[in-house]
CSV table of C-alpha atoms in Angstrom, one decimal:
chain,number,residue,atom,x,y,z
A,863,MET,CA,1.5,-12.4,23.3
A,864,THR,CA,2.0,-11.9,19.6
A,865,GLN,CA,2.7,-14.3,16.7
A,866,ARG,CA,5.5,-13.2,14.4
A,867,VAL,CA,6.6,-14.2,11.0
A,868,SER,CA,10.3,-15.0,11.2
A,869,ARG,CA,13.0,-13.2,9.3
A,870,ARG,CA,13.9,-16.5,7.7
A,871,SER,CA,10.3,-17.0,6.5
A,872,LEU,CA,10.3,-13.5,5.1
A,873,LEU,CA,13.5,-14.1,3.2
A,874,ALA,CA,12.2,-17.4,2.0
A,875,MET,CA,9.2,-15.6,0.5
A,876,GLY,CA,11.6,-13.2,-1.2
A,877,THR,CA,13.6,-15.9,-2.8
A,878,ALA,CA,10.4,-17.5,-4.1
A,879,LEU,CA,9.7,-14.2,-5.9
A,880,PRO,CA,13.1,-13.0,-7.2
A,881,ALA,CA,11.6,-10.8,-9.9
A,882,LEU,CA,9.9,-8.7,-7.2
A,883,ALA,CA,12.9,-8.2,-5.0
A,884,MET,CA,14.1,-4.9,-6.7
A,885,PRO,CA,16.4,-2.8,-4.6
A,886,THR,CA,15.6,0.7,-5.7
A,887,ILE,CA,13.0,2.9,-4.2
A,888,GLY,CA,11.8,4.1,-7.6
A,889,ARG,CA,11.1,0.6,-8.8
A,890,ALA,CA,9.4,-0.3,-5.6
A,891,GLN,CA,7.1,2.7,-5.8
A,892,GLY,CA,6.3,1.9,-9.4
A,893,ARG,CA,5.3,-1.6,-8.5
A,894,TYR,CA,3.5,-0.9,-5.3
A,895,LYS,CA,-0.1,0.4,-5.0
A,896,PRO,CA,-0.5,4.2,-4.4
A,897,GLU,CA,-2.4,3.2,-1.2
A,898,TYR,CA,-3.0,0.0,0.9
A,899,LYS,CA,-6.4,0.1,2.5
A,900,ILE,CA,-6.5,-1.1,6.1
A,901,THR,CA,-9.9,-1.7,7.7
A,902,VAL,CA,-10.9,-1.7,11.4
A,903,VAL,CA,-14.1,-1.6,13.3
A,904,GLY,CA,-14.9,1.6,15.2
A,905,ASN,CA,-12.3,4.4,15.6
A,906,ARG,CA,-10.0,5.7,18.2
A,907,PRO,CA,-10.1,5.2,21.2
A,908,ILE,CA,-11.1,1.6,20.5
A,909,ALA,CA,-8.0,-0.5,21.2
A,910,LEU,CA,-8.2,-2.3,17.9
A,911,SER,CA,-8.3,1.0,16.1
A,912,GLU,CA,-5.3,2.1,18.0
A,913,SER,CA,-3.5,-0.9,16.7
A,914,ALA,CA,-4.5,-0.1,13.1
A,915,PHE,CA,-3.3,3.5,13.2
A,916,VAL,CA,0.0,2.6,15.0
A,917,TRP,CA,0.6,-0.1,12.3
A,918,ALA,CA,0.0,2.3,9.4
A,919,ASP,CA,2.1,5.0,11.0
A,920,LEU,CA,5.0,2.7,11.6
A,921,VAL,CA,4.9,1.2,8.2
A,922,ASN,CA,4.7,4.6,6.4
A,923,GLN,CA,7.6,6.0,8.5
A,924,ARG,CA,9.9,3.1,8.3
A,925,SER,CA,9.4,2.4,4.6
A,926,GLU,CA,10.5,6.0,3.8
A,927,GLY,CA,7.7,6.5,1.4
A,928,ARG,CA,7.7,3.2,-0.4
A,929,LEU,CA,4.5,2.1,1.3
A,930,ASN,CA,1.4,4.0,2.0
A,931,PHE,CA,-0.9,2.3,4.5
A,932,LYS,CA,-4.2,4.2,5.1
A,933,VAL,CA,-6.6,3.2,7.8
A,934,TYR,CA,-10.4,3.3,7.1
A,935,PRO,CA,-12.0,3.2,10.6
A,936,GLY,CA,-15.6,2.3,11.3
A,937,SER,CA,-15.5,-0.6,8.8
A,938,SER,CA,-16.3,2.2,6.3
A,939,LEU,CA,-15.0,0.2,3.3
A,940,VAL,CA,-17.7,-2.4,3.9
A,941,GLY,CA,-20.6,0.0,4.7
A,942,GLY,CA,-20.1,-0.3,8.4
A,943,ASP,CA,-20.8,-4.0,8.5
A,944,GLN,CA,-17.7,-5.3,10.3
A,945,THR,CA,-18.7,-8.9,9.5
A,946,ARG,CA,-17.8,-8.4,5.8
A,947,GLU,CA,-14.2,-7.4,6.3
A,948,LEU,CA,-12.8,-10.9,5.9
A,949,VAL,CA,-14.6,-11.5,2.6
A,950,ALA,CA,-13.6,-8.0,1.3
A,951,ILE,CA,-9.9,-8.8,1.9
A,952,ARG,CA,-10.3,-12.2,0.1
A,953,GLN,CA,-11.9,-10.4,-2.8
A,954,GLY,CA,-9.0,-7.9,-3.0
A,955,VAL,CA,-11.2,-4.9,-2.1
A,956,ILE,CA,-9.2,-4.3,1.1
A,957,ASP,CA,-5.5,-5.0,1.7
A,958,GLY,CA,-5.2,-5.4,5.4
A,959,ALA,CA,-7.1,-5.3,8.7
A,960,VAL,CA,-7.1,-5.4,12.4
A,961,PHE,CA,-9.8,-7.9,12.9
A,962,SER,CA,-11.9,-8.6,15.9
A,963,THR,CA,-12.2,-12.3,16.2
A,964,ILE,CA,-15.8,-11.9,17.0
A,965,ASN,CA,-16.5,-10.3,13.6
A,966,ILE,CA,-14.8,-13.0,11.6
A,967,SER,CA,-16.1,-15.9,13.7
A,968,PRO,CA,-19.2,-16.4,11.5
A,969,GLN,CA,-16.8,-17.3,8.6
A,970,VAL,CA,-14.0,-18.9,10.7
A,971,ARG,CA,-15.8,-21.1,13.3
A,972,GLU,CA,-12.6,-21.7,15.3
A,973,MET,CA,-12.4,-18.1,16.2
A,974,ASN,CA,-15.5,-18.6,18.4
A,975,ILE,CA,-13.1,-20.0,21.0
A,976,PHE,CA,-12.6,-16.5,22.4
A,977,SER,CA,-16.4,-16.2,22.8
A,978,LEU,CA,-16.9,-19.3,24.9
A,979,PRO,CA,-18.5,-17.9,28.0
A,980,PHE,CA,-16.2,-17.6,31.0
A,981,LEU,CA,-13.3,-19.6,29.4
A,982,MET,CA,-10.7,-16.9,30.2
A,983,PRO,CA,-10.9,-15.4,33.7
A,984,ASN,CA,-8.3,-12.7,33.2
A,985,THR,CA,-5.6,-11.2,30.9
A,986,ALA,CA,-3.1,-13.8,32.0
A,987,ALA,CA,-5.4,-16.5,30.7
A,988,PHE,CA,-5.8,-14.6,27.4
A,989,ASP,CA,-2.1,-14.2,27.0
A,990,ALA,CA,-1.5,-17.9,27.7
A,991,LEU,CA,-4.1,-18.9,25.1
A,992,VAL,CA,-2.8,-16.9,22.2
A,993,ALA,CA,0.9,-17.8,23.0
A,994,SER,CA,0.0,-21.5,23.0
A,995,GLU,CA,-0.3,-24.0,20.2
A,996,VAL,CA,-4.0,-22.9,20.1
A,997,GLY,CA,-2.9,-19.4,18.9
A,998,ALA,CA,-0.6,-20.9,16.3
A,999,ALA,CA,-3.4,-23.2,15.1
A,1000,LEU,CA,-5.8,-20.3,14.7
A,1001,PHE,CA,-3.3,-18.4,12.7
A,1002,ARG,CA,-2.8,-21.5,10.4
A,1003,THR,CA,-6.6,-21.7,10.0
A,1004,LEU,CA,-6.8,-18.1,8.9
A,1005,ALA,CA,-3.8,-18.4,6.6
A,1006,GLN,CA,-5.8,-21.0,4.6
A,1007,ARG,CA,-8.2,-18.2,3.6
A,1008,ASP,CA,-5.6,-16.1,1.6
A,1009,ILE,CA,-4.8,-13.9,4.6
A,1010,GLU,CA,-1.5,-13.7,6.5
A,1011,PRO,CA,-2.1,-13.1,10.2
A,1012,LEU,CA,0.9,-11.2,11.6
A,1013,ALA,CA,0.2,-10.5,15.3
A,1014,TRP,CA,-2.3,-10.9,18.1
A,1015,GLY,CA,-3.8,-8.0,19.7
A,1016,GLU,CA,-6.7,-7.3,22.1
A,1017,ASN,CA,-9.7,-5.1,22.4
A,1018,GLY,CA,-10.3,-6.1,26.0
A,1019,PHE,CA,-12.7,-8.2,28.0
A,1020,ARG,CA,-16.3,-7.5,27.3
A,1021,GLU,CA,-18.3,-6.3,30.2
A,1022,ILE,CA,-22.0,-5.6,30.4
A,1023,SER,CA,-23.8,-2.3,31.0
A,1024,ASN,CA,-27.5,-1.4,31.0
A,1025,SER,CA,-29.9,1.4,31.8
A,1026,LYS,CA,-32.2,-0.5,34.1
A,1027,ARG,CA,-30.5,-2.1,37.1
A,1028,ALA,CA,-27.3,-3.6,38.5
A,1029,ILE,CA,-26.5,-7.0,37.2
A,1030,ARG,CA,-25.1,-9.3,40.0
A,1031,ALA,CA,-26.8,-12.6,39.2
A,1032,PRO,CA,-28.1,-14.4,36.1
A,1033,GLY,CA,-31.7,-13.5,37.0
A,1034,ASP,CA,-30.9,-9.8,36.8
A,1035,LEU,CA,-30.6,-10.1,33.0
A,1036,ARG,CA,-34.1,-11.4,32.6
A,1037,GLY,CA,-36.1,-9.3,30.1
A,1038,LEU,CA,-33.3,-6.9,29.2
A,1039,LYS,CA,-32.7,-6.1,25.6
A,1040,ILE,CA,-28.9,-6.5,25.1
A,1041,ARG,CA,-27.1,-5.6,21.9
A,1042,PHE,CA,-24.4,-7.9,20.5
A,1043,ALA,CA,-22.2,-7.5,17.5
A,1044,ALA,CA,-22.2,-10.8,15.6
A,1045,GLY,CA,-22.2,-14.5,16.1
A,1046,ALA,CA,-25.0,-16.9,17.1
A,1047,ILE,CA,-23.1,-17.9,20.2
A,1048,PHE,CA,-23.9,-14.5,21.8
A,1049,SER,CA,-27.6,-14.8,21.0
A,1050,GLU,CA,-27.6,-18.2,22.8
A,1051,ILE,CA,-25.6,-16.9,25.8
A,1052,TYR,CA,-28.1,-14.1,26.4
A,1053,THR,CA,-31.1,-16.2,25.7
A,1054,SER,CA,-29.9,-18.7,28.3
A,1055,LEU,CA,-29.7,-15.9,30.8
A,1056,GLY,CA,-33.2,-14.8,30.1
A,1057,ALA,CA,-32.3,-11.6,28.2
A,1058,ASN,CA,-33.5,-10.5,24.7
A,1059,PRO,CA,-30.4,-10.4,22.5
A,1060,VAL,CA,-30.4,-7.9,19.6
A,1061,GLN,CA,-27.8,-8.1,16.9
A,1062,MET,CA,-26.6,-4.8,15.3
A,1063,SER,CA,-23.5,-3.1,14.0
A,1064,PHE,CA,-21.4,-0.8,16.2
A,1065,ALA,CA,-22.5,2.1,14.0
A,1066,ASP,CA,-26.1,1.5,15.0
A,1067,LEU,CA,-25.4,0.9,18.7
A,1068,GLN,CA,-25.2,4.5,20.0
A,1069,PRO,CA,-28.5,5.6,18.4
A,1070,ALA,CA,-30.2,2.5,19.7
A,1071,LEU,CA,-29.0,3.2,23.2
A,1072,SER,CA,-30.0,6.8,23.1
A,1073,THR,CA,-33.5,6.0,21.9
A,1074,GLY,CA,-34.0,3.1,24.3
A,1075,ALA,CA,-34.3,0.6,21.4
A,1076,VAL,CA,-31.9,-1.6,23.5
A,1077,ASP,CA,-31.4,-1.5,27.2
A,1078,GLY,CA,-27.7,-2.5,27.3
A,1079,GLN,CA,-24.6,-3.6,25.5
A,1080,GLU,CA,-21.4,-5.5,26.1
A,1081,ASN,CA,-18.1,-3.9,25.3
A,1082,PRO,CA,-14.7,-3.3,27.0
A,1083,VAL,CA,-14.5,-0.7,29.7
A,1084,ASN,CA,-12.2,1.7,27.8
A,1085,LEU,CA,-14.5,1.6,24.8
A,1086,PHE,CA,-17.4,2.3,27.1
A,1087,LEU,CA,-15.6,5.4,28.3
A,1088,GLY,CA,-14.3,6.5,25.0
A,1089,PHE,CA,-17.7,6.6,23.4
A,1090,ARG,CA,-19.4,8.2,26.4
A,1091,MET,CA,-21.9,5.4,26.9
A,1092,ASP,CA,-22.6,6.9,30.3
A,1093,THR,CA,-24.4,9.7,28.5
A,1094,LEU,CA,-26.6,7.1,26.8
A,1095,ALA,CA,-28.3,6.0,30.0
A,1096,GLN,CA,-25.8,3.3,30.7
A,1097,LYS,CA,-25.5,3.8,34.4
A,1098,HIS,CA,-24.9,0.2,35.5
A,1099,LEU,CA,-21.6,-1.6,34.5
A,1100,THR,CA,-20.8,-5.1,35.6
A,1101,LEU,CA,-17.3,-6.5,35.3
A,1102,TRP,CA,-17.7,-10.2,34.6
A,1103,ASN,CA,-15.1,-10.9,32.0
A,1104,TYR,CA,-17.4,-13.3,30.2
A,1105,CYS,CA,-15.4,-13.3,27.0
A,1106,ALA,CA,-12.4,-11.5,25.4
A,1107,ASP,CA,-12.4,-9.5,22.2
A,1108,ALA,CA,-9.2,-10.7,20.6
A,1109,GLY,CA,-7.6,-8.9,17.7
A,1110,ILE,CA,-5.6,-10.0,14.7
A,1111,VAL,CA,-3.3,-7.7,12.7
A,1112,ALA,CA,-3.5,-9.2,9.2
A,1113,ILE,CA,-2.7,-8.5,5.6
A,1114,SER,CA,-3.7,-10.3,2.3
A,1115,LYS,CA,-1.2,-12.8,1.2
A,1116,GLN,CA,-1.1,-11.2,-2.2
A,1117,ALA,CA,-0.2,-7.8,-0.8
A,1118,LEU,CA,2.5,-9.2,1.5
A,1119,ALA,CA,4.0,-11.3,-1.3
A,1120,ALA,CA,4.4,-8.2,-3.6
A,1121,PHE,CA,6.6,-6.4,-1.1
A,1122,GLU,CA,10.4,-6.4,-1.2
A,1123,PRO,CA,11.9,-8.5,1.6
A,1124,ARG,CA,12.9,-5.5,3.6
A,1125,ASP,CA,9.4,-4.0,3.3
A,1126,ARG,CA,7.8,-7.3,4.4
A,1127,GLU,CA,10.0,-7.3,7.5
A,1128,ILE,CA,8.9,-3.7,8.2
A,1129,VAL,CA,5.2,-4.6,7.8
A,1130,VAL,CA,5.5,-7.6,10.1
A,1131,GLU,CA,7.6,-5.9,12.8
A,1132,ALA,CA,5.2,-2.9,12.8
A,1133,ALA,CA,2.3,-5.3,13.2
A,1134,ARG,CA,3.8,-6.8,16.3
A,1135,GLU,CA,4.3,-3.4,17.9
A,1136,ALA,CA,0.8,-2.4,16.8
A,1137,GLY,CA,-0.7,-5.4,18.5
A,1138,GLN,CA,1.1,-4.5,21.7
A,1139,ALA,CA,-0.1,-0.9,21.5
A,1140,GLY,CA,-3.7,-2.2,21.3
A,1141,ASN,CA,-3.1,-4.4,24.3
A,1142,ASN,CA,-1.8,-1.5,26.3
A,1143,ALA,CA,-4.8,0.6,25.4
A,1144,ALA,CA,-7.3,-2.2,26.2
A,1145,ARG,CA,-5.8,-2.8,29.6
A,1146,LYS,CA,-5.2,0.8,30.7
A,1147,GLY,CA,-6.6,1.7,34.1
A,1148,LEU,CA,-8.3,-1.6,34.9
A,1149,GLY,CA,-6.3,-2.6,37.9
A,1150,ALA,CA,-3.0,-3.8,36.6
A,1151,ASN,CA,0.0,-2.5,38.6
A,1152,GLY,CA,-2.5,-0.7,40.8
A,1153,ASP,CA,-3.8,1.6,38.1
A,1154,ARG,CA,-7.6,1.8,38.3
A,1155,SER,CA,-7.9,5.1,36.6
A,1156,SER,CA,-10.5,3.9,34.0
A,1157,LEU,CA,-12.7,2.4,36.7
A,1158,GLU,CA,-12.4,5.5,38.8
A,1159,GLU,CA,-13.4,7.6,35.7
A,1160,CYS,CA,-16.5,5.5,35.4
A,1161,ALA,CA,-17.4,6.3,39.0
A,1162,ARG,CA,-16.8,10.0,38.4
A,1163,ARG,CA,-19.3,9.9,35.6
A,1164,GLY,CA,-21.9,8.5,37.9
A,1165,VAL,CA,-21.7,4.9,36.6
A,1166,GLU,CA,-22.3,2.1,39.2
A,1167,VAL,CA,-19.4,-0.3,38.7
A,1168,ILE,CA,-20.2,-3.9,39.9
A,1169,ASP,CA,-17.0,-6.0,40.2
A,1170,LEU,CA,-18.2,-9.5,40.6
A,1171,THR,CA,-16.5,-12.0,42.9
A,1172,ALA,CA,-15.2,-15.3,41.6
A,1173,ALA,CA,-18.2,-17.0,43.2
A,1174,GLU,CA,-20.6,-14.6,41.5
A,1175,LYS,CA,-18.9,-15.2,38.1
A,1176,GLN,CA,-19.3,-18.9,38.6
A,1177,ALA,CA,-23.0,-18.5,38.9
A,1178,PHE,CA,-23.1,-17.0,35.4
A,1179,ALA,CA,-20.7,-19.7,34.1
A,1180,ARG,CA,-23.0,-22.4,35.4
A,1181,ALA,CA,-26.0,-20.7,33.8
A,1182,THR,CA,-24.3,-20.7,30.4
A,1183,ARG,CA,-22.6,-24.1,30.6
A,1184,SER,CA,-24.9,-25.7,28.0
A,1185,VAL,CA,-23.9,-23.0,25.5
A,1186,TYR,CA,-20.2,-23.5,26.3
A,1187,ASP,CA,-20.5,-27.3,25.7
A,1188,LYS,CA,-22.4,-26.9,22.5
A,1189,TRP,CA,-20.0,-24.4,21.0
A,1190,ALA,CA,-16.9,-26.3,22.2
A,1191,GLY,CA,-18.1,-28.9,19.7
A,1192,THR,CA,-18.4,-26.3,17.0
A,1193,VAL,CA,-15.0,-24.8,17.7
A,1194,GLY,CA,-13.4,-28.2,17.9
A,1195,THR,CA,-13.2,-30.2,21.1
A,1196,ASP,CA,-9.5,-30.9,20.9
A,1197,LEU,CA,-8.7,-27.1,20.4
A,1198,VAL,CA,-10.9,-26.2,23.3
A,1199,ARG,CA,-9.2,-28.8,25.6
A,1200,GLN,CA,-5.8,-27.4,24.6
A,1201,ALA,CA,-7.0,-23.9,25.4
A,1202,GLU,CA,-8.3,-25.1,28.8
A,1203,ALA,CA,-5.0,-26.7,29.6
A,1204,ALA,CA,-3.0,-23.6,28.6
A,1205,ILE,CA,-5.2,-21.5,30.8
A,1206,ALA,CA,-5.0,-23.9,33.7
A,1207,ARG,CA,-1.2,-23.6,33.8
A,1208,VAL,CA,-1.5,-19.9,34.7
A,1209,SER,CA,-4.6,-20.0,36.9
């Protein structure tokens, strides 16, 4: 489910920059930065953060000291505002990132495809989408912004929790204050369901839940567990898979072009493995291969887990269809139709 830069492409980049392809470690170290800054929202155990740390660790080990990737979690390089990461890379302030597509969708409208409500019913649909021409097209779009996308990853499907009541039908959301991270599409989704959407950064989410400034939030299950949201009055968790939080392991084109061919290959191969590590973390214990350990842990913590039926999910899909149709036009109708076709082949 990842996109890779081929060995041939990497070597081609090297031949385009013959003066940079120096063989000795000493010269490489003299030319390379002392540190390459990698940004990611949140921190471990968020799956995207897992990808970032795995990427950095693999690059640092395999380059034998030529490269020093350092992860700055919590979007700390941009003051905690994850929506500024893309701009910071383009400005040269940051060298690489594990992006959430949600956080870059305000700047790259096509990335809103992952936020179309109820487009992807499950992980098979997600995998089919990113492996299709749609995934390749999204990477080409990002590459036009001075950023080299190296691999797809995943933070998980976003489920909804709250402190007030079980959510089983659209009407159950009426009046609830629900936090969302970024993107006008989320405001419109929750407004269409009768909720009161509140945008805020992840850094502000936990204090807002603890004080009751918001009633609920939407995040993947393993993030819910990792950040102990059950201790923040979040006692009702509904599994509805309304959208997926896709991740992209990426680096600035300028940084990648400056590496020797062998180091470019290390960076790209490590990105692929890091994306898969994030996928594994996002999907752990959610029912695949009979492993429901994460859901069982929710129950042990006193959280009511509501696993909606297909018919119940369809009720939410119908209620948000106008938002879907509007944003399909924003994303690009042809791109959305291609995504729907790719998903239909595995449904």
